[in-house]
Amino acid sequence: MKETFNLALIYGSAREDRFCDTVADWAIKILKTDPDLSVDIIDPAKLDLPSRHVGNTHPGVAELQSVLAEADAFLVVTPEYNHSFTGELKLLIDAAKPEWRRKPLAFVSYGGMSGGLRAVEQLRLVFAELHVVTMRDVVSFANVWDQFDPNGYPIDKAGSEAALKHMVNDLKWWARALRDGRYPQARAEMPEVTIS
């Protein structure tokens, strides 16, 4: 039996005319070619989350919590706005708590000169508080508007794809290790597999 991982890819922007669609669509195409992954998309623009905290009684919050609970790992595609991440992303993060716990998370960031890395560094602090393990390596696109061709692919297609696959290999390692820790009984019943 082949081991697979449920990966929730989270859009970090809900703005109109966002560049997040271009970056996320590219990442999704690559991720869906990985037979080890089952990819779910979480888009705050489509979730209908409430504008204030209302608990898990709101349908959008319940839907979000369900997808997060099923995930073995997360990948956040985040822009950088005003040296930080978006309010929509913070609202999404705060709409759940135990669903994040003891799972790994990777970042694809984009922006101007910093490539979204200031948003990533602040998100690391937020996710640490939720007991999420963040990957050290980040796929980052500085001056992102010049980094993608008209078809939605990075100008450095091979290098960008290699960086994403390298980061995702680490993410899968952590997904397995942390899932084994969360569900030790299930692991004892599974055959041994290797992740390349």
Tab-separated table of N, CA and C in Angstrom, residues 91-196:
chain	number	residue	atom	x	y	z
A	91	LEU	N	-7.187	36.009	9.582
A	91	LEU	CA	-8.539	35.597	9.945
A	91	LEU	C	-8.720	34.096	9.721
A	92	LEU	N	-8.221	33.607	8.601
A	92	LEU	CA	-8.297	32.181	8.288
A	92	LEU	C	-7.530	31.358	9.323
A	93	ILE	N	-6.317	31.783	9.643
A	93	ILE	CA	-5.499	31.054	10.620
A	93	ILE	C	-6.204	31.001	11.972
A	94	ASP	N	-6.747	32.121	12.405
A	94	ASP	CA	-7.357	32.202	13.726
A	94	ASP	C	-8.711	31.513	13.827
A	95	ALA	N	-9.283	31.107	12.685
A	95	ALA	CA	-10.582	30.429	12.694
A	95	ALA	C	-10.475	28.963	13.119
A	96	ALA	N	-9.255	28.492	13.333
A	96	ALA	CA	-9.044	27.106	13.758
A	96	ALA	C	-7.914	27.087	14.771
A	97	LYS	N	-7.852	26.038	15.553
A	97	LYS	CA	-6.738	25.897	16.488
A	97	LYS	C	-6.229	24.457	16.537
A	98	PRO	N	-7.002	23.497	17.069
A	98	PRO	CA	-6.451	22.132	17.149
A	98	PRO	C	-6.203	21.526	15.774
A	99	GLU	N	-6.881	22.013	14.752
A	99	GLU	CA	-6.721	21.454	13.400
A	99	GLU	C	-5.321	21.699	12.826
A	100	TRP	N	-4.626	22.706	13.321
A	100	TRP	CA	-3.264	23.016	12.867
A	100	TRP	C	-2.211	22.194	13.600
A	101	ARG	N	-2.489	21.782	14.789
A	101	ARG	CA	-1.516	21.278	15.754
A	101	ARG	C	-0.710	20.067	15.250
A	102	ARG	N	0.609	20.161	15.457
A	102	ARG	CA	1.557	19.077	15.172
A	102	ARG	C	1.522	18.615	13.718
A	103	LYS	N	1.493	19.596	12.830
A	103	LYS	CA	1.550	19.330	11.393
A	103	LYS	C	2.575	20.268	10.767
A	104	PRO	N	3.151	19.879	9.618
A	104	PRO	CA	4.158	20.726	8.974
A	104	PRO	C	3.551	21.678	7.958
A	105	LEU	N	4.268	22.766	7.706
A	105	LEU	CA	3.786	23.795	6.789
A	105	LEU	C	4.956	24.378	6.006
A	106	ALA	N	4.739	24.572	4.716
A	106	ALA	CA	5.748	25.177	3.844
A	106	ALA	C	5.188	26.456	3.236
A	107	PHE	N	6.084	27.282	2.715
A	107	PHE	CA	5.688	28.567	2.147
A	107	PHE	C	6.176	28.718	0.718
A	108	VAL	N	5.310	29.288	-0.120
A	108	VAL	CA	5.705	29.886	-1.392
A	108	VAL	C	5.327	31.354	-1.236
A	109	SER	N	6.313	32.233	-1.320
A	109	SER	CA	6.042	33.656	-1.088
A	109	SER	C	6.390	34.463	-2.322
A	110	TYR	N	5.788	35.637	-2.381
A	110	TYR	CA	6.054	36.508	-3.516
A	110	TYR	C	5.819	37.959	-3.112
A	111	GLY	N	6.426	38.846	-3.891
A	111	GLY	CA	6.268	40.269	-3.602
A	111	GLY	C	7.256	41.095	-4.398
A	112	GLY	N	7.628	42.227	-3.809
A	112	GLY	CA	8.592	43.119	-4.435
A	112	GLY	C	10.014	42.639	-4.191
A	113	MET	N	10.876	43.545	-3.744
A	113	MET	CA	12.287	43.209	-3.563
A	113	MET	C	12.515	42.082	-2.567
A	114	SER	N	11.692	41.993	-1.536
A	114	SER	CA	11.923	40.970	-0.513
A	114	SER	C	11.319	39.621	-0.882
A	115	GLY	N	10.537	39.555	-1.945
A	115	GLY	CA	9.962	38.283	-2.356
A	115	GLY	C	8.970	37.704	-1.359
A	116	GLY	N	8.431	38.532	-0.494
A	116	GLY	CA	7.471	38.053	0.491
A	116	GLY	C	8.083	37.442	1.739
A	117	LEU	N	9.397	37.502	1.858
A	117	LEU	CA	10.066	36.822	2.981
A	117	LEU	C	9.760	37.461	4.333
A	118	ARG	N	9.456	38.758	4.363
A	118	ARG	CA	9.089	39.385	5.642
A	118	ARG	C	7.734	38.859	6.117
A	119	ALA	N	6.828	38.585	5.195
A	119	ALA	CA	5.545	37.975	5.559
A	119	ALA	C	5.776	36.569	6.116
A	120	VAL	N	6.657	35.823	5.470
A	120	VAL	CA	6.956	34.454	5.926
A	120	VAL	C	7.531	34.469	7.337
A	121	GLU	N	8.472	35.367	7.609
A	121	GLU	CA	9.080	35.391	8.944
A	121	GLU	C	8.050	35.706	10.024
A	122	GLN	N	7.099	36.571	9.725
A	122	GLN	CA	6.053	36.858	10.711
A	122	GLN	C	5.085	35.686	10.838
A	123	LEU	N	4.794	35.031	9.737
A	123	LEU	CA	3.912	33.856	9.795
A	123	LEU	C	4.534	32.724	10.594
A	124	ARG	N	5.852	32.596	10.549
A	124	ARG	CA	6.514	31.552	11.356
A	124	ARG	C	6.185	31.730	12.846
A	125	LEU	N	6.164	32.972	13.316
A	125	LEU	CA	5.843	33.243	14.722
A	125	LEU	C	4.407	32.857	15.045
A	126	VAL	N	3.506	33.175	14.144
A	126	VAL	CA	2.093	32.849	14.350
A	126	VAL	C	1.901	31.332	14.369
A	127	PHE	N	2.485	30.644	13.395
A	127	PHE	CA	2.295	29.196	13.323
A	127	PHE	C	3.004	28.454	14.451
A	128	ALA	N	4.111	28.978	14.947
A	128	ALA	CA	4.778	28.348	16.093
A	128	ALA	C	3.850	28.321	17.298
A	129	GLU	N	3.055	29.362	17.449
A	129	GLU	CA	2.112	29.425	18.561
A	129	GLU	C	1.030	28.351	18.448
A	130	LEU	N	0.784	27.875	17.233
A	130	LEU	CA	-0.216	26.832	16.990
A	130	LEU	C	0.409	25.433	16.932
A	131	HIS	N	1.689	25.329	17.303
A	131	HIS	CA	2.421	24.057	17.292
A	131	HIS	C	2.550	23.482	15.888
A	132	VAL	N	2.755	24.364	14.917
A	132	VAL	CA	2.992	23.966	13.533
A	132	VAL	C	4.490	24.018	13.274
A	133	VAL	N	5.019	23.004	12.591
A	133	VAL	CA	6.432	22.966	12.218
A	133	VAL	C	6.564	23.572	10.828
A	134	THR	N	7.280	24.692	10.702
A	134	THR	CA	7.460	25.323	9.397
A	134	THR	C	8.782	24.892	8.773
A	135	MET	N	8.747	24.700	7.463
A	135	MET	CA	9.943	24.296	6.729
A	135	MET	C	10.923	25.468	6.653
A	136	ARG	N	12.183	25.140	6.779
A	136	ARG	CA	13.214	26.171	6.715
A	136	ARG	C	13.283	26.795	5.324
A	137	ASP	N	13.288	25.952	4.299
A	137	ASP	CA	13.393	26.446	2.926
A	137	ASP	C	12.063	27.030	2.466
A	138	VAL	N	12.157	28.090	1.679
A	138	VAL	CA	10.989	28.785	1.135
A	138	VAL	C	11.207	28.954	-0.364
A	139	VAL	N	10.156	28.786	-1.145
A	139	VAL	CA	10.220	29.155	-2.556
A	139	VAL	C	9.723	30.597	-2.627
A	140	SER	N	10.583	31.496	-3.072
A	140	SER	CA	10.284	32.924	-3.019
A	140	SER	C	10.497	33.570	-4.381
A	141	PHE	N	9.558	34.435	-4.747
A	141	PHE	CA	9.646	35.163	-6.009
A	141	PHE	C	9.738	36.658	-5.723
A	142	ALA	N	10.963	37.212	-5.851
A	142	ALA	CA	11.160	38.655	-5.705
A	142	ALA	C	10.765	39.332	-7.011
A	143	ASN	N	10.225	40.554	-6.895
A	143	ASN	CA	9.756	41.281	-8.078
A	143	ASN	C	8.923	40.361	-8.966
A	144	VAL	N	7.922	39.771	-8.348
A	144	VAL	CA	7.164	38.662	-8.933
A	144	VAL	C	6.564	38.985	-10.292
A	145	TRP	N	6.205	40.225	-10.554
A	145	TRP	CA	5.555	40.582	-11.802
A	145	TRP	C	6.465	40.364	-12.996
A	146	ASP	N	7.783	40.320	-12.746
A	146	ASP	CA	8.748	40.060	-13.818
A	146	ASP	C	9.192	38.607	-13.856
A	147	GLN	N	8.691	37.781	-12.962
A	147	GLN	CA	9.191	36.413	-12.824
A	147	GLN	C	8.320	35.349	-13.496
A	148	PHE	N	7.135	35.743	-13.992
A	148	PHE	CA	6.235	34.783	-14.631
A	148	PHE	C	5.955	35.197	-16.062
A	149	ASP	N	5.857	34.204	-16.950
A	149	ASP	CA	5.557	34.491	-18.349
A	149	ASP	C	4.037	34.650	-18.539
A	150	PRO	N	3.578	35.028	-19.714
A	150	PRO	CA	2.143	35.245	-19.944
A	150	PRO	C	1.290	33.985	-19.749
A	151	ASN	N	1.921	32.797	-19.789
A	151	ASN	CA	1.189	31.543	-19.594
A	151	ASN	C	1.121	31.110	-18.131
A	152	GLY	N	1.682	31.928	-17.232
A	152	GLY	CA	1.608	31.611	-15.806
A	152	GLY	C	2.716	30.709	-15.296
A	153	TYR	N	3.801	30.596	-16.035
A	153	TYR	CA	4.943	29.790	-15.593
A	153	TYR	C	6.117	30.693	-15.232
A	154	PRO	N	6.894	30.297	-14.228
A	154	PRO	CA	8.073	31.098	-13.893
A	154	PRO	C	9.035	31.192	-15.074
A	155	ILE	N	9.691	32.324	-15.195
A	155	ILE	CA	10.712	32.489	-16.238
A	155	ILE	C	11.798	31.433	-16.045
A	156	ASP	N	12.216	31.224	-14.805
A	156	ASP	CA	13.158	30.148	-14.480
A	156	ASP	C	12.342	28.920	-14.104
A	157	LYS	N	11.746	28.311	-15.109
A	157	LYS	CA	10.812	27.197	-14.890
A	157	LYS	C	11.492	26.020	-14.191
A	158	ALA	N	12.643	25.609	-14.700
A	158	ALA	CA	13.322	24.439	-14.136
A	158	ALA	C	13.788	24.699	-12.707
A	159	GLY	N	14.393	25.846	-12.475
A	159	GLY	CA	14.894	26.154	-11.134
A	159	GLY	C	13.777	26.287	-10.120
A	160	SER	N	12.683	26.930	-10.508
A	160	SER	CA	11.556	27.103	-9.599
A	160	SER	C	10.902	25.771	-9.271
A	161	GLU	N	10.744	24.934	-10.273
A	161	GLU	CA	10.138	23.620	-10.051
A	161	GLU	C	11.020	22.751	-9.155
A	162	ALA	N	12.332	22.800	-9.386
A	162	ALA	CA	13.258	22.029	-8.555
A	162	ALA	C	13.207	22.499	-7.110
A	163	ALA	N	13.126	23.817	-6.894
A	163	ALA	CA	13.060	24.358	-5.535
A	163	ALA	C	11.771	23.922	-4.837
A	164	LEU	N	10.661	23.951	-5.573
A	164	LEU	CA	9.386	23.532	-4.981
A	164	LEU	C	9.423	22.046	-4.623
A	165	LYS	N	9.925	21.225	-5.525
A	165	LYS	CA	9.977	19.777	-5.263
A	165	LYS	C	10.895	19.457	-4.089
A	166	HIS	N	12.024	20.159	-3.997
A	166	HIS	CA	12.938	19.961	-2.862
A	166	HIS	C	12.239	20.297	-1.541
A	167	MET	N	11.557	21.425	-1.517
A	167	MET	CA	10.857	21.838	-0.302
A	167	MET	C	9.739	20.849	0.046
A	168	VAL	N	9.020	20.384	-0.951
A	168	VAL	CA	7.919	19.455	-0.712
A	168	VAL	C	8.441	18.101	-0.236
A	169	ASN	N	9.609	17.685	-0.679
A	169	ASN	CA	10.187	16.442	-0.154
A	169	ASN	C	10.416	16.547	1.352
A	170	ASP	N	10.927	17.694	1.811
A	170	ASP	CA	11.075	17.904	3.253
A	170	ASP	C	9.714	17.926	3.941
A	171	LEU	N	8.753	18.567	3.310
A	171	LEU	CA	7.412	18.643	3.869
A	171	LEU	C	6.815	17.244	4.043
A	172	LYS	N	7.016	16.377	3.060
A	172	LYS	CA	6.489	15.005	3.155
A	172	LYS	C	7.185	14.226	4.268
A	173	TRP	N	8.492	14.445	4.429
A	173	TRP	CA	9.205	13.772	5.517
A	173	TRP	C	8.591	14.153	6.863
A	174	TRP	N	8.386	15.452	7.044
A	174	TRP	CA	7.789	15.930	8.296
A	174	TRP	C	6.340	15.483	8.430
A	175	ALA	N	5.612	15.455	7.322
A	175	ALA	CA	4.208	15.008	7.370
A	175	ALA	C	4.126	13.576	7.883
A	176	ARG	N	5.017	12.753	7.389
A	176	ARG	CA	5.017	11.351	7.832
A	176	ARG	C	5.419	11.240	9.300
A	177	ALA	N	6.510	11.926	9.670
A	177	ALA	CA	6.997	11.838	11.052
A	177	ALA	C	5.952	12.334	12.045
A	178	LEU	N	5.309	13.444	11.732
A	178	LEU	CA	4.327	14.008	12.651
A	178	LEU	C	3.025	13.209	12.649
A	179	ARG	N	2.644	12.668	11.502
A	179	ARG	CA	1.446	11.814	11.476
A	179	ARG	C	1.687	10.542	12.275
A	180	ASP	N	2.882	9.985	12.157
A	180	ASP	CA	3.228	8.805	12.957
A	180	ASP	C	3.134	9.118	14.446
A	181	GLY	N	3.560	10.318	14.819
A	181	GLY	CA	3.484	10.718	16.221
A	181	GLY	C	2.062	10.950	16.697
A	182	ARG	N	1.220	11.477	15.806
A	182	ARG	CA	-0.183	11.723	16.177
A	182	ARG	C	-0.998	10.442	16.221
A	183	TYR	N	-0.650	9.492	15.357
A	183	TYR	CA	-1.423	8.247	15.252
A	183	TYR	C	-0.495	7.032	15.303
A	184	PRO	N	0.144	6.772	16.434
A	184	PRO	CA	1.119	5.673	16.485
A	184	PRO	C	0.503	4.300	16.213
A	185	GLN	N	-0.746	4.075	16.572
A	185	GLN	CA	-1.379	2.775	16.346
A	185	GLN	C	-1.555	2.510	14.851
A	186	ALA	N	-1.970	3.527	14.117
A	186	ALA	CA	-2.158	3.356	12.674
A	186	ALA	C	-0.831	3.056	11.998
A	187	ARG	N	0.235	3.672	12.457
A	187	ARG	CA	1.552	3.458	11.861
A	187	ARG	C	2.023	2.036	12.085
A	188	ALA	N	1.736	1.487	13.244
A	188	ALA	CA	2.180	0.119	13.543
A	188	ALA	C	1.545	-0.880	12.589
A	189	GLU	N	0.383	-0.554	12.031
A	189	GLU	CA	-0.319	-1.465	11.140
A	189	GLU	C	0.048	-1.287	9.673
A	190	MET	N	0.819	-0.246	9.342
A	190	MET	CA	1.159	0.034	7.947
A	190	MET	C	2.501	-0.583	7.574
A	191	PRO	N	2.645	-1.023	6.320
A	191	PRO	CA	3.947	-1.538	5.861
A	191	PRO	C	4.948	-0.396	5.739
A	192	GLU	N	6.213	-0.736	5.809
A	192	GLU	CA	7.281	0.268	5.714
A	192	GLU	C	7.386	0.789	4.286
A	193	VAL	N	7.485	2.116	4.117
A	193	VAL	CA	7.688	2.734	2.807
A	193	VAL	C	8.800	3.763	2.919
A	194	THR	N	9.373	4.102	1.780
A	194	THR	CA	10.401	5.137	1.766
A	194	THR	C	9.925	6.300	0.922
A	195	ILE	N	10.384	7.488	1.268
A	195	ILE	CA	10.061	8.699	0.524
A	195	ILE	C	11.334	9.179	-0.150
A	196	SER	N	11.261	9.346	-1.461
A	196	SER	CA	12.466	9.798	-2.179
A	196	SER	C	12.442	11.287	-2.385
